[in-house]
XYZ file of C-alpha atoms in Angstrom:
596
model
C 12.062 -27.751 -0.050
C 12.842 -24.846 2.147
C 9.693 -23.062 4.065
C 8.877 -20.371 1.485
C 7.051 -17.205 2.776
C 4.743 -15.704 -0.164
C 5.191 -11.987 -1.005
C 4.839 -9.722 1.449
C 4.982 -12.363 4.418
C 8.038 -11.218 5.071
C 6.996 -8.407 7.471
C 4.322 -10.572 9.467
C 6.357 -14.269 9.343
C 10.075 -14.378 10.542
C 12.673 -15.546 8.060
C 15.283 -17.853 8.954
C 18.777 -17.471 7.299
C 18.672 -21.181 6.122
C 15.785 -20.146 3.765
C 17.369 -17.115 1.871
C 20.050 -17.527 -1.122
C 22.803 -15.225 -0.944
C 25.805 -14.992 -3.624
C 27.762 -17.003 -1.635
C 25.473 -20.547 -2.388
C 26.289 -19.468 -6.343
C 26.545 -22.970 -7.991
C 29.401 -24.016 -9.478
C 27.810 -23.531 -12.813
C 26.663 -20.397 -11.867
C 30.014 -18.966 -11.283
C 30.923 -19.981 -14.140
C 28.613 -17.944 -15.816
C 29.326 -14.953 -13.651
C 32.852 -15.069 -14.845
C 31.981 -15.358 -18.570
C 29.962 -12.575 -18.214
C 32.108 -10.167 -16.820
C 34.893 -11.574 -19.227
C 32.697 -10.392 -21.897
C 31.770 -7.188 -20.087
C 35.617 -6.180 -19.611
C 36.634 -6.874 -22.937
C 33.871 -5.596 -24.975
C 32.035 -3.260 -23.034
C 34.538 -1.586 -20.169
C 37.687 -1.663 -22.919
C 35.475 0.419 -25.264
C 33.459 2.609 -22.752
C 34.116 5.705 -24.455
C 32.195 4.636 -27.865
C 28.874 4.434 -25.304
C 29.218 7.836 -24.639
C 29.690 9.129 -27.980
C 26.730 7.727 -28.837
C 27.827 5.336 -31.208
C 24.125 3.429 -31.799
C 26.092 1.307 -34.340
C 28.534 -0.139 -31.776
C 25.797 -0.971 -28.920
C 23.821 -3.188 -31.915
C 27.380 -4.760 -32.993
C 27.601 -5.744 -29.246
C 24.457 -6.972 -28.550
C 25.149 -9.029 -31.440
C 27.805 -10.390 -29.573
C 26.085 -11.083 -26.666
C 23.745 -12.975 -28.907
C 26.277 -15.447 -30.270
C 27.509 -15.596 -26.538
C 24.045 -16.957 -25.379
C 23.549 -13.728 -23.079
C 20.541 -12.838 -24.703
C 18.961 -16.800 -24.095
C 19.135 -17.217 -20.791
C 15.615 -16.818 -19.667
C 14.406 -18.459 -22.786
C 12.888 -21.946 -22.667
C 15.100 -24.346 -24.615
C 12.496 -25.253 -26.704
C 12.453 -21.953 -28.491
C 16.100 -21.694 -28.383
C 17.063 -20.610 -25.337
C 18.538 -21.984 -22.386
C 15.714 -22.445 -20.073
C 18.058 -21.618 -16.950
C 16.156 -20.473 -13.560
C 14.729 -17.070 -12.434
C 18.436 -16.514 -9.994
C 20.618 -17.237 -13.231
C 18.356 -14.401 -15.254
C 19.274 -11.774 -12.618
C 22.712 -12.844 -12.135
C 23.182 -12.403 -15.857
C 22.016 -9.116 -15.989
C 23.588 -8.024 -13.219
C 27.082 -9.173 -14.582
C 26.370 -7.582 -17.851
C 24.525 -4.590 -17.013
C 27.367 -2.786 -15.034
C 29.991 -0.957 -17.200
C 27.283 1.377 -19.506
C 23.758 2.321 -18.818
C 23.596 2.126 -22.880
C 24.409 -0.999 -23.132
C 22.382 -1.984 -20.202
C 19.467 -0.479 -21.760
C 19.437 -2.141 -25.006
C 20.261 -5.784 -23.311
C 16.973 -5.253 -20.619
C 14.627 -3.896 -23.062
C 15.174 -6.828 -25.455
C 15.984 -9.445 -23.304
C 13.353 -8.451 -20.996
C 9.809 -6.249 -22.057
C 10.828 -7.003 -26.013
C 11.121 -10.789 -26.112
C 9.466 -11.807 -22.439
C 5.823 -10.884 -23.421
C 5.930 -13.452 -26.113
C 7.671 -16.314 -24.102
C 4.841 -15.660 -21.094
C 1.464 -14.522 -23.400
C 2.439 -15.830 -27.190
C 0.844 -19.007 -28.639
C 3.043 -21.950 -29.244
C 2.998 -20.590 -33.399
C 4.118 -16.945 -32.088
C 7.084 -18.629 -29.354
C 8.355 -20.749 -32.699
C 8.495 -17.836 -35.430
C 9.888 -14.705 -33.166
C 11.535 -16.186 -29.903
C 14.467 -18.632 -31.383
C 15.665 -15.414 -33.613
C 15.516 -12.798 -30.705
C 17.706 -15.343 -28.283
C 19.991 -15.497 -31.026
C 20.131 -12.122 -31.662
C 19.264 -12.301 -35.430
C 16.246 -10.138 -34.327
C 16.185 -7.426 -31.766
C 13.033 -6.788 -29.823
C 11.511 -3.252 -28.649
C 8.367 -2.779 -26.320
C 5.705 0.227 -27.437
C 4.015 1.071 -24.366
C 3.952 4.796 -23.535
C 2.536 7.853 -26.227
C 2.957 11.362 -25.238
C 0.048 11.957 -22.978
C -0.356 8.672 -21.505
C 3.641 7.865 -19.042
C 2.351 6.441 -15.624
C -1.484 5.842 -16.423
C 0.257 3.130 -18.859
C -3.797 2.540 -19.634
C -4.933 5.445 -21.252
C -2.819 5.193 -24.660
C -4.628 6.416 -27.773
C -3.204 4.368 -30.299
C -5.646 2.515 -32.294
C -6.351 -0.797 -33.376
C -9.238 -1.534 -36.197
C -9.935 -4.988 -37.546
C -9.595 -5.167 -41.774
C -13.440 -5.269 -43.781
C -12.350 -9.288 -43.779
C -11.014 -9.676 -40.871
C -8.000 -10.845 -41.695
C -5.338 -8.089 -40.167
C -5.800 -4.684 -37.136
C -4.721 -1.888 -38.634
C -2.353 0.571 -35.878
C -2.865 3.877 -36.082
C -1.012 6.001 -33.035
C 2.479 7.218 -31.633
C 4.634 5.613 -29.076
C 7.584 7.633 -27.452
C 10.843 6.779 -25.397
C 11.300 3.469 -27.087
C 14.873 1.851 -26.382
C 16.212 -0.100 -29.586
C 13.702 1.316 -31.840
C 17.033 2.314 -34.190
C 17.785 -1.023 -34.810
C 14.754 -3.845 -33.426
C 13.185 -6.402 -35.961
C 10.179 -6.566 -34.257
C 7.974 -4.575 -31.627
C 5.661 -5.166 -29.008
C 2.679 -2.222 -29.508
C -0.044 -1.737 -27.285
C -3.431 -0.578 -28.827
C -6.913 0.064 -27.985
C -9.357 -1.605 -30.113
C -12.972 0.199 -30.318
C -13.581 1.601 -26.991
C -12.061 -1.119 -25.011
C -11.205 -0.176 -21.091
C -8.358 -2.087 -21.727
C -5.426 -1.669 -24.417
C -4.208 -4.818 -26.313
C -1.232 -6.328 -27.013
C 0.424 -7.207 -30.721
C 3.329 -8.449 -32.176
C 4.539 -6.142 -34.978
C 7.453 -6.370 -37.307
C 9.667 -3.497 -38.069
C 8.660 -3.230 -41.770
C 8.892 0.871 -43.138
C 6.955 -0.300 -46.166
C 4.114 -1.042 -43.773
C 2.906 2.775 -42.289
C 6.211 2.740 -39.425
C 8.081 5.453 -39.284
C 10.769 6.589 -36.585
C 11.688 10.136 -35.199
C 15.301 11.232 -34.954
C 17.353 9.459 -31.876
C 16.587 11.442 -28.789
C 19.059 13.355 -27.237
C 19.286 11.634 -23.182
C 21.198 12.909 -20.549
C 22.836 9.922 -19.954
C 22.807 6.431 -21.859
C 23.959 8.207 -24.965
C 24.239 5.226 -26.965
C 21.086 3.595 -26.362
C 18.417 4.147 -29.503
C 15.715 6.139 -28.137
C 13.524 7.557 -30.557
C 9.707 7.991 -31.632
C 7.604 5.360 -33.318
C 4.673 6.211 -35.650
C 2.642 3.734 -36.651
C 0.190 5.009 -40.001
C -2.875 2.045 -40.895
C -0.206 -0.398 -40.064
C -1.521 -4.132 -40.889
C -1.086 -6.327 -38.382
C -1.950 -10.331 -39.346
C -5.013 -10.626 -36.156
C -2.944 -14.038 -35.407
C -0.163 -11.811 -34.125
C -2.656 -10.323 -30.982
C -0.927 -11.121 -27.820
C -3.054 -13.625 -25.133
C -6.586 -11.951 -25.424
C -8.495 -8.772 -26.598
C -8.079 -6.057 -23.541
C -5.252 -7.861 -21.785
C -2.378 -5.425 -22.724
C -2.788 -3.908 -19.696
C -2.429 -7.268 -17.795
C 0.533 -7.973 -19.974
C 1.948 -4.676 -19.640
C 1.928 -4.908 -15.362
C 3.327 -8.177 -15.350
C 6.330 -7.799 -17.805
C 7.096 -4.303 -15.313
C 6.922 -7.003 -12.055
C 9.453 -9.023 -13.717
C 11.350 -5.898 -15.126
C 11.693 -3.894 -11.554
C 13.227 -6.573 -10.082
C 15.602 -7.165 -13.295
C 16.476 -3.395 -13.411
C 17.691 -3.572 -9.379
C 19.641 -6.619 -10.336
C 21.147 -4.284 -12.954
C 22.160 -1.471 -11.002
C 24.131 -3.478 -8.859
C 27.677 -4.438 -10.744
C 27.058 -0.456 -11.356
C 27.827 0.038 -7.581
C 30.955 -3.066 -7.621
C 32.100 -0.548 -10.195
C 31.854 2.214 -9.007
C 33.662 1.426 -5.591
C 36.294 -0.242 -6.969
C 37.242 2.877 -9.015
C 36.496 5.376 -6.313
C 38.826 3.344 -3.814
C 41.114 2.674 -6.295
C 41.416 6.656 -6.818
C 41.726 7.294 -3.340
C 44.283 5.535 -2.577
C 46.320 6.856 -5.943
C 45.303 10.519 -5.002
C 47.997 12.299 -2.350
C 46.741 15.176 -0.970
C 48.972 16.651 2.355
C 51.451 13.987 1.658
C 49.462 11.194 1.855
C 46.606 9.381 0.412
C 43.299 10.447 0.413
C 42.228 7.343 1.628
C 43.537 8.307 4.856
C 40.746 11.016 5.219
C 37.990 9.711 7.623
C 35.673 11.798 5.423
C 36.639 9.554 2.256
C 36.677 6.887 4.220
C 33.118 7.049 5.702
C 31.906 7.318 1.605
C 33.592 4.351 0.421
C 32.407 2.728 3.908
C 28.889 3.811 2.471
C 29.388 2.936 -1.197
C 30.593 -0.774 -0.163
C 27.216 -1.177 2.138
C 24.551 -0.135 -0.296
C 26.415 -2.250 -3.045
C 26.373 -5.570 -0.596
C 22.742 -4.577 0.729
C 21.088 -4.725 -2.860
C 22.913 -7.881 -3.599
C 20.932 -9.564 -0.165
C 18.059 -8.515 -0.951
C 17.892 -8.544 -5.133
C 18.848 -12.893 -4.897
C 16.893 -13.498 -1.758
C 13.495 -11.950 -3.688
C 15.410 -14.051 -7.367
C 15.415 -17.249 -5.076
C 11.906 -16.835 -3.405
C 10.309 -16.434 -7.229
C 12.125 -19.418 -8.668
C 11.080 -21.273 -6.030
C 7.548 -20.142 -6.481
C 7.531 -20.883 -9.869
C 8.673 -24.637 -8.948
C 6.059 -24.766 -6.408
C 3.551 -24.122 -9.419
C 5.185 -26.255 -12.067
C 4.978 -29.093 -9.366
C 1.355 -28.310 -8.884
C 0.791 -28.687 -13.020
C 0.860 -25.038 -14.297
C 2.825 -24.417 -17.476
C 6.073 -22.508 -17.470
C 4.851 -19.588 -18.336
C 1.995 -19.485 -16.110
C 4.049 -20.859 -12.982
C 6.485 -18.111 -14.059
C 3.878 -15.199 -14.368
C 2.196 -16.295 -11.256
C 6.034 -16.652 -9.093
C 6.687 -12.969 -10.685
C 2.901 -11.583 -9.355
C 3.621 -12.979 -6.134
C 6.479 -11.387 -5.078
C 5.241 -7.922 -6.825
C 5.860 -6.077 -3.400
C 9.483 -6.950 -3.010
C 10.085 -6.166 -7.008
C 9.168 -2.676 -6.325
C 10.841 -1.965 -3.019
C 13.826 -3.775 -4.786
C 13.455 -1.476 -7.650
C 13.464 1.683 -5.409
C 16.155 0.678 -3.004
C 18.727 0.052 -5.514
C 18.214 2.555 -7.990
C 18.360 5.233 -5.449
C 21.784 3.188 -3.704
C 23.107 2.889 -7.081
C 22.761 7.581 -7.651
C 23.807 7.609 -4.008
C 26.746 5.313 -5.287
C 27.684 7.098 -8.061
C 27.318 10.676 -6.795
C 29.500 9.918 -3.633
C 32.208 8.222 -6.804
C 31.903 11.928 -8.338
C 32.656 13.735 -4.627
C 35.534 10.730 -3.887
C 37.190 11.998 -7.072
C 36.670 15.755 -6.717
C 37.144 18.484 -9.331
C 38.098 15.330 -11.470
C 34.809 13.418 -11.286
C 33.021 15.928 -13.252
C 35.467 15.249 -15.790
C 34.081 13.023 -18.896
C 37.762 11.308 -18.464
C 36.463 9.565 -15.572
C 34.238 7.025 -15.347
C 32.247 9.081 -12.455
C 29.970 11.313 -14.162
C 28.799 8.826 -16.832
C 27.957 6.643 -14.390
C 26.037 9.289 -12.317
C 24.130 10.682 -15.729
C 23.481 6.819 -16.408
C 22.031 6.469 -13.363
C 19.587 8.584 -13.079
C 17.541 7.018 -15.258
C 17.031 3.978 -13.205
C 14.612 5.695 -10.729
C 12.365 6.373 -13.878
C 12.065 3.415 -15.400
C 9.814 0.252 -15.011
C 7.760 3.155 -13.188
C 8.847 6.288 -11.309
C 9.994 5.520 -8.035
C 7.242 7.386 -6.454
C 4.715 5.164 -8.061
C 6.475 1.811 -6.962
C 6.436 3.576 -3.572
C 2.435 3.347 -3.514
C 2.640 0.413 -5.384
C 4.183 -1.437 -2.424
C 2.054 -0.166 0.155
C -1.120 -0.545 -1.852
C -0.371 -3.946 -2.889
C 0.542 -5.092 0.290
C -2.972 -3.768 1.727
C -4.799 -5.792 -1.123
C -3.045 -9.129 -0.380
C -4.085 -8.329 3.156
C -7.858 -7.557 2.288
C -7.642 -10.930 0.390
C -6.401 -12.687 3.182
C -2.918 -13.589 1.436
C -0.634 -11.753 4.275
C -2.847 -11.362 7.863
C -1.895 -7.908 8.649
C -4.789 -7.202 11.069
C -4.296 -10.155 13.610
C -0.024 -8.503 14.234
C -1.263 -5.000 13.680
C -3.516 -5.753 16.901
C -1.169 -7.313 18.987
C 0.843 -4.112 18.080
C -1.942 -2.022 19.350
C -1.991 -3.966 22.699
C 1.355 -3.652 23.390
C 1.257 0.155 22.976
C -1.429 -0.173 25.877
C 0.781 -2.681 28.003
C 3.537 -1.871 30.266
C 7.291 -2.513 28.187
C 9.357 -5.156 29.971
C 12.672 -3.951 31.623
C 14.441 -7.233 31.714
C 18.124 -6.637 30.626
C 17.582 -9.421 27.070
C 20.593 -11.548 26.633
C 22.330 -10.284 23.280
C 25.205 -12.541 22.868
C 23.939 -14.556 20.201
C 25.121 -12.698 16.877
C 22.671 -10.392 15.615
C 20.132 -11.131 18.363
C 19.729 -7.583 19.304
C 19.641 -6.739 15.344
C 16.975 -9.459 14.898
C 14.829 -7.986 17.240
C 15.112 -4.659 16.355
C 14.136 -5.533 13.092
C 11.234 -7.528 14.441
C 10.520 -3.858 15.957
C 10.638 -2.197 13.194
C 8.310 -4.057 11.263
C 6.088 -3.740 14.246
C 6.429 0.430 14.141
C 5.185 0.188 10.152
C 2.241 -1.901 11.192
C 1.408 0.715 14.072
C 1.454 3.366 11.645
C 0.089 1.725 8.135
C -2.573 0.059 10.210
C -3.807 3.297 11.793
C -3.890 4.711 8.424
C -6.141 2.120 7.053
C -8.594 2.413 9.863
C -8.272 6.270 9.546
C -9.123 6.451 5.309
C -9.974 2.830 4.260
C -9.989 2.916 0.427
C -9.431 6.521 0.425
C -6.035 5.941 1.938
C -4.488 5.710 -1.721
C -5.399 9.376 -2.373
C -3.232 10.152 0.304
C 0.134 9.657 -1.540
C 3.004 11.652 0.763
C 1.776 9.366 3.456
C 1.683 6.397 1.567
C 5.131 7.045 0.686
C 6.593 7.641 4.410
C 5.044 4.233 4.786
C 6.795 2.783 2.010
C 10.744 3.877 2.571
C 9.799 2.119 6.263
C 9.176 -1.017 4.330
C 11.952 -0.969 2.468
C 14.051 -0.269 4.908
C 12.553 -3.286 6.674
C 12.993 -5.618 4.299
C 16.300 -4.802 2.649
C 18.303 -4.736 6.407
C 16.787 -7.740 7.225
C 17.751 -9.375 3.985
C 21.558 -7.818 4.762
C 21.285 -9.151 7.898
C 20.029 -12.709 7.288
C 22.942 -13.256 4.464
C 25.612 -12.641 7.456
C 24.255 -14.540 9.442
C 23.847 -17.088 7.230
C 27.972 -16.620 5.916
C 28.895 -16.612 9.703
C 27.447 -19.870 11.062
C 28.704 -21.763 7.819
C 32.285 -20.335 8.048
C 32.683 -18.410 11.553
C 31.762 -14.972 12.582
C 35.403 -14.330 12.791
C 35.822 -14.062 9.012
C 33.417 -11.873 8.325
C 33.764 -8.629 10.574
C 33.549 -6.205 7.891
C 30.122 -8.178 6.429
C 28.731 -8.011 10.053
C 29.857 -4.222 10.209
C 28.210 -3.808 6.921
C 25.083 -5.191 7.944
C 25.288 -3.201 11.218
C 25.983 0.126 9.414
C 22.935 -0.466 6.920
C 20.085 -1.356 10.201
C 21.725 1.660 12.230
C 20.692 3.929 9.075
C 17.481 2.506 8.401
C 16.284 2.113 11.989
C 16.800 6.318 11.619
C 14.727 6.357 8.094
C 11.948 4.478 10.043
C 12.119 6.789 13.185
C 12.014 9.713 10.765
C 8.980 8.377 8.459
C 6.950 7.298 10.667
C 7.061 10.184 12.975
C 5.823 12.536 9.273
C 3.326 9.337 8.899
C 1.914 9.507 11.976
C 1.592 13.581 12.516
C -0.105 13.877 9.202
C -2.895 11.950 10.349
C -3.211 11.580 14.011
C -3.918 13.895 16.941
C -4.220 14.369 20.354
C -4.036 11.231 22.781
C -3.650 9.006 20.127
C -0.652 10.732 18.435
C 0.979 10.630 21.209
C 0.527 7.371 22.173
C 1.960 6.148 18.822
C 4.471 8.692 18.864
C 5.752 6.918 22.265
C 5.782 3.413 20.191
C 7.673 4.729 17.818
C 10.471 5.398 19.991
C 10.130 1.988 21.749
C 9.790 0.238 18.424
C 12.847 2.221 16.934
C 15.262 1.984 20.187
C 18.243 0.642 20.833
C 19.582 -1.263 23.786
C 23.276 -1.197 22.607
C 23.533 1.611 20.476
C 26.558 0.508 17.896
C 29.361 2.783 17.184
C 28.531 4.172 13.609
C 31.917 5.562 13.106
C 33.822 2.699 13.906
C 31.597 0.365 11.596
C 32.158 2.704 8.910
C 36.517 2.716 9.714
C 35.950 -1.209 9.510
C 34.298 -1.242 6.006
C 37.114 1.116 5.072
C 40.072 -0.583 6.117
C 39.128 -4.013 4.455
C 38.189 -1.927 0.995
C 41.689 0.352 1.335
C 43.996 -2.604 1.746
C 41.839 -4.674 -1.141
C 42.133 -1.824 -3.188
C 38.628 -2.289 -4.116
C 34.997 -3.872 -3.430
C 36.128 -7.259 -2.111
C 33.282 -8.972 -0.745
């Protein structure tokens, strides 16, 4: 097996291209699936977009029905309840395929498929996994996950729904109010989290969708975008719950709830991303249609430079969403080797790799509004019209950096966590965050390196990036220990360096990795892609680390780090962004759409 780097290694331990998966090393089977998928997508999903936005709830059930009887809704199910039992790459790819063409549909296919069935395949007994699971991969049953109440959205913790055991002890009755819950129109069962007595921590139970039993539901919610995903209030009055229906243990919702948003963040990137093939297919597809002048707007270097754009956030999130799939499933097979159960190799390959699912979740929810927003501008006065398929994307979009956790708390998220795995000794921060420190006090080298290895200037730059977040996140540390988390705007500078790190590395590494398999000759837009993506984020680093470091240091010792930042962030051969950009462009035009 490959040399697999645990989570978060990736900005102390260099990754070798061999060691990555890309979309290119799809198996056979797996390509098969891709193409069923989006077979299924373009008939019954893109043919029929305009239902989604008429919020036709009816239509997204009929269709998830569909998906049932397709097997879509199985994938990540063990075989023994049903399902298909494929591998953690196959779930994303699925849900990328399928999550593209409506955010409404996309909704209603994560939220079962993921936080309404998952938390019973990872925490259920064997008896719970045999009576829900094989009728919610079917799609007899629809699952829907009860997490957050009106006063309790990010502190998922402090819910006030109640749970109270029965005089004999035979049922809990639910007493509370649950909000924003996708597929409560039409789910057979939910997952409702509880607090029973004065626990610290909430609880988790399996609850059927039975009106004759104190549940009630408020009228669909009115979204700005995925119209036709059921959104609506759940009220839950002395509801009787059978106490063999608590999921894993008394006071481990909240356990429950964290893992199934691990596994979710990295799902909901994987889902924005056939959003962004989309999306650039149609915008170049436009452009070249639209004259203006006498010619095509395609001509334009200002359309061009979008589309350029568009194309290299779509092909960044793919690197980096299957290189984080790959490193999990092959955590989870290092822990089934080692004797774990599925579902604990599974939970524990999925908590592992908890940094990279929330930088994941960041980058490409943000890339995928970018995405659509630059669609709206490509199309002009006609991409605010609801004939396109611009501004539904856009409103769809938007919703992405909301859930599975704002976007500003996966920010901290990833910088806290990453400290903690340090403190624990999991990722040695300290021992290259010293070296770091010594080479600010050295004298830099002036030897002229030898570049002419592909991506050997790009490979250390991103070596010197990573070395300009541990300047700054280490200083921090030493500056507010356990305080530091208090200090969120600096916490989140820190973070977009990290991401930035790790997603043009992982954009990087899949080039490479295409070029020495098939020559770097064939792939000159892919290299100018990867190019165009490090050029941008070596500027998000310069510009974040320079607010990181002001807001704390002073004096000689701003300064000083100041002056690393510029080494760590400088370029030897600065590349020419605006022919990059024409590259991308030309390749897309004469394609006449994403094509790589």
């Amino acid at each position: 097996m490959a040399d697999i780097t645990r989570g978060g290694q990736f900005l102390v331990k260099e990754t070798l291209y061999e060691n990555i998966f890309t979309p290119e090393d799809f198996s056979e089977e797996q390509v098969m699936m891709r193409d069923a998928v989006k077979e299924f997508v373009d008939k019954e999903i893109w043919a029929n977009k305009v239902r989604f936005e008429q919020k036709d709830y009816a239509f997204t059930e009929e269709v998830m029905r569909k998906a049932g009887e397709m097997g879509f809704l199985s994938v990540a199910v063990p075989a023994e309840y049903g399902g298909m039992g494929m591998g953690f790459v196959d779930t994303c790819l699925v849900c990328d395929y399928i999550s593209g063409a409506t955010g409404s549909f996309s909704t209603a296919f994560g939220a079962h498929t993921g936080i309404g069935t998952m938390p019973i395949t990872l925490y259920g007994t064997d008896e719970q996994k045999k009576k829900y699971v094989p009728k919610l991969a079917s799609g007899e049953w629809f699952g829907a996950y009860c997490l957050t109440e009106p006063g309790a959205g990010s502190d998922a913790n402090s819910g006030k729904t109640k749970a109270e055991l029965t005089a004999d002890g035979k049922h809990y009755k639910i007493t509370g109010q649950k909000m924003w819950i996708s597929n409560a129109g039409f789910c057979s069962l939910f997952i409702v989290f509880a607090r029973i007595e004065d626990d610290k921590n909430i609880t988790g139970f399996i609850v059927e969708n039975d009106p004759n039993n104190g549940i009630s539901l408020g009228e669909e919610e009115h979204k700005l975008g995925i119209r036709s995903s059921s959104t609506r209030q759940v009220f839950f009055n002395e509801t009787l719950v059978p106490v063999e229906n608590m999921l894993a243990g008394r006071g481990e919702g909240f356990k429950i709830a964290m893992n199934a948003l691990n596994v979710g963040r990295i799902k909901l990137a994987a889902a924005c991303l056939d959003a962004q093939r989309r999306l650039a297919n149609n915008a170049v597809g436009y452009a070249n249609e639209r004259f203006q002048f006498n010619v095509p707007i395609a001509s334009f270097g200002a359309i061009r430079q979008k589309l350029a754009n568009m194309a290299t956030s779509a092909f960044a999130g793919e690197s980096a969403t299957y290189r984080a799939a790959f490193d999990i499933q092959n955590r989870i097979a290092i822990r089934e080797s080692e004797g774990a159960t599925h579902q604990e190799a599974e939970l524990k390959g999925v908590e592992e790799f908890a940094i990279e699912c929330s930088i994941l979740k960041v980058a490409v929810s943000e890339d995928a509004q970018n995405c659509a927003d630059e669609g709206i501008q490509v199309y002009g006065g006609m991409g605010f019209s609801e004939d396109t398929p611009m501004e539904s994307a856009w409103r769809d979009a938007r919703i992405a950096r909301i859930y599975e956790g704002t976007n500003e708390i996966n920010r901290m998220l990833s910088v806290g966590m990453l400290i903690k795995k340090a403190m624990k000794g999991h990722v040695d921060l300290i021992t290259p965050a010293m070296k770091v420190q010594e080479e600010l006090m050295g004298i830099p080298s002036f030897d002229t390196p030898d570049y002419s290895e592909l991506f050997s200037e790009e490979k250390e730059l991103i070596g010197k990036l990573k070395k300009a977040f541990l300047m700054v996140a280490g200083a921090a540390v030493q500056k507010y220990g356990p305080d530091l988390e208090k200090h969120q705007q600096l916490l989140m500078a820190a973070s977009d360096m990290l991401i930035e790190i790790y997603m043009a590395e992982s954009t990087v590494l899949r080039v490479e990795k295409m070029a020495k398999k098939n020559g770097a000759d064939a792939y000159k837009e892919q290299i100018a892609m990867a190019q165009l993506y490090l050029y941008n984020a070596v500027d998000t680093v310069y510009t974040k680390g320079k607010e990181g470091i002001i807001s704390f240091a002073e004096g000689d010792e701003q300064r000083m780090m100041l002056m690393g930042l510029r080494r760590f962030t400088k370029y030897t051969n600065m590349p020419n962004v605006v022919a990059l950009r024409e590259t991308i462009a030309e390749k897309l035009i004469a394609a006449n759409g994403y094509c790589f």
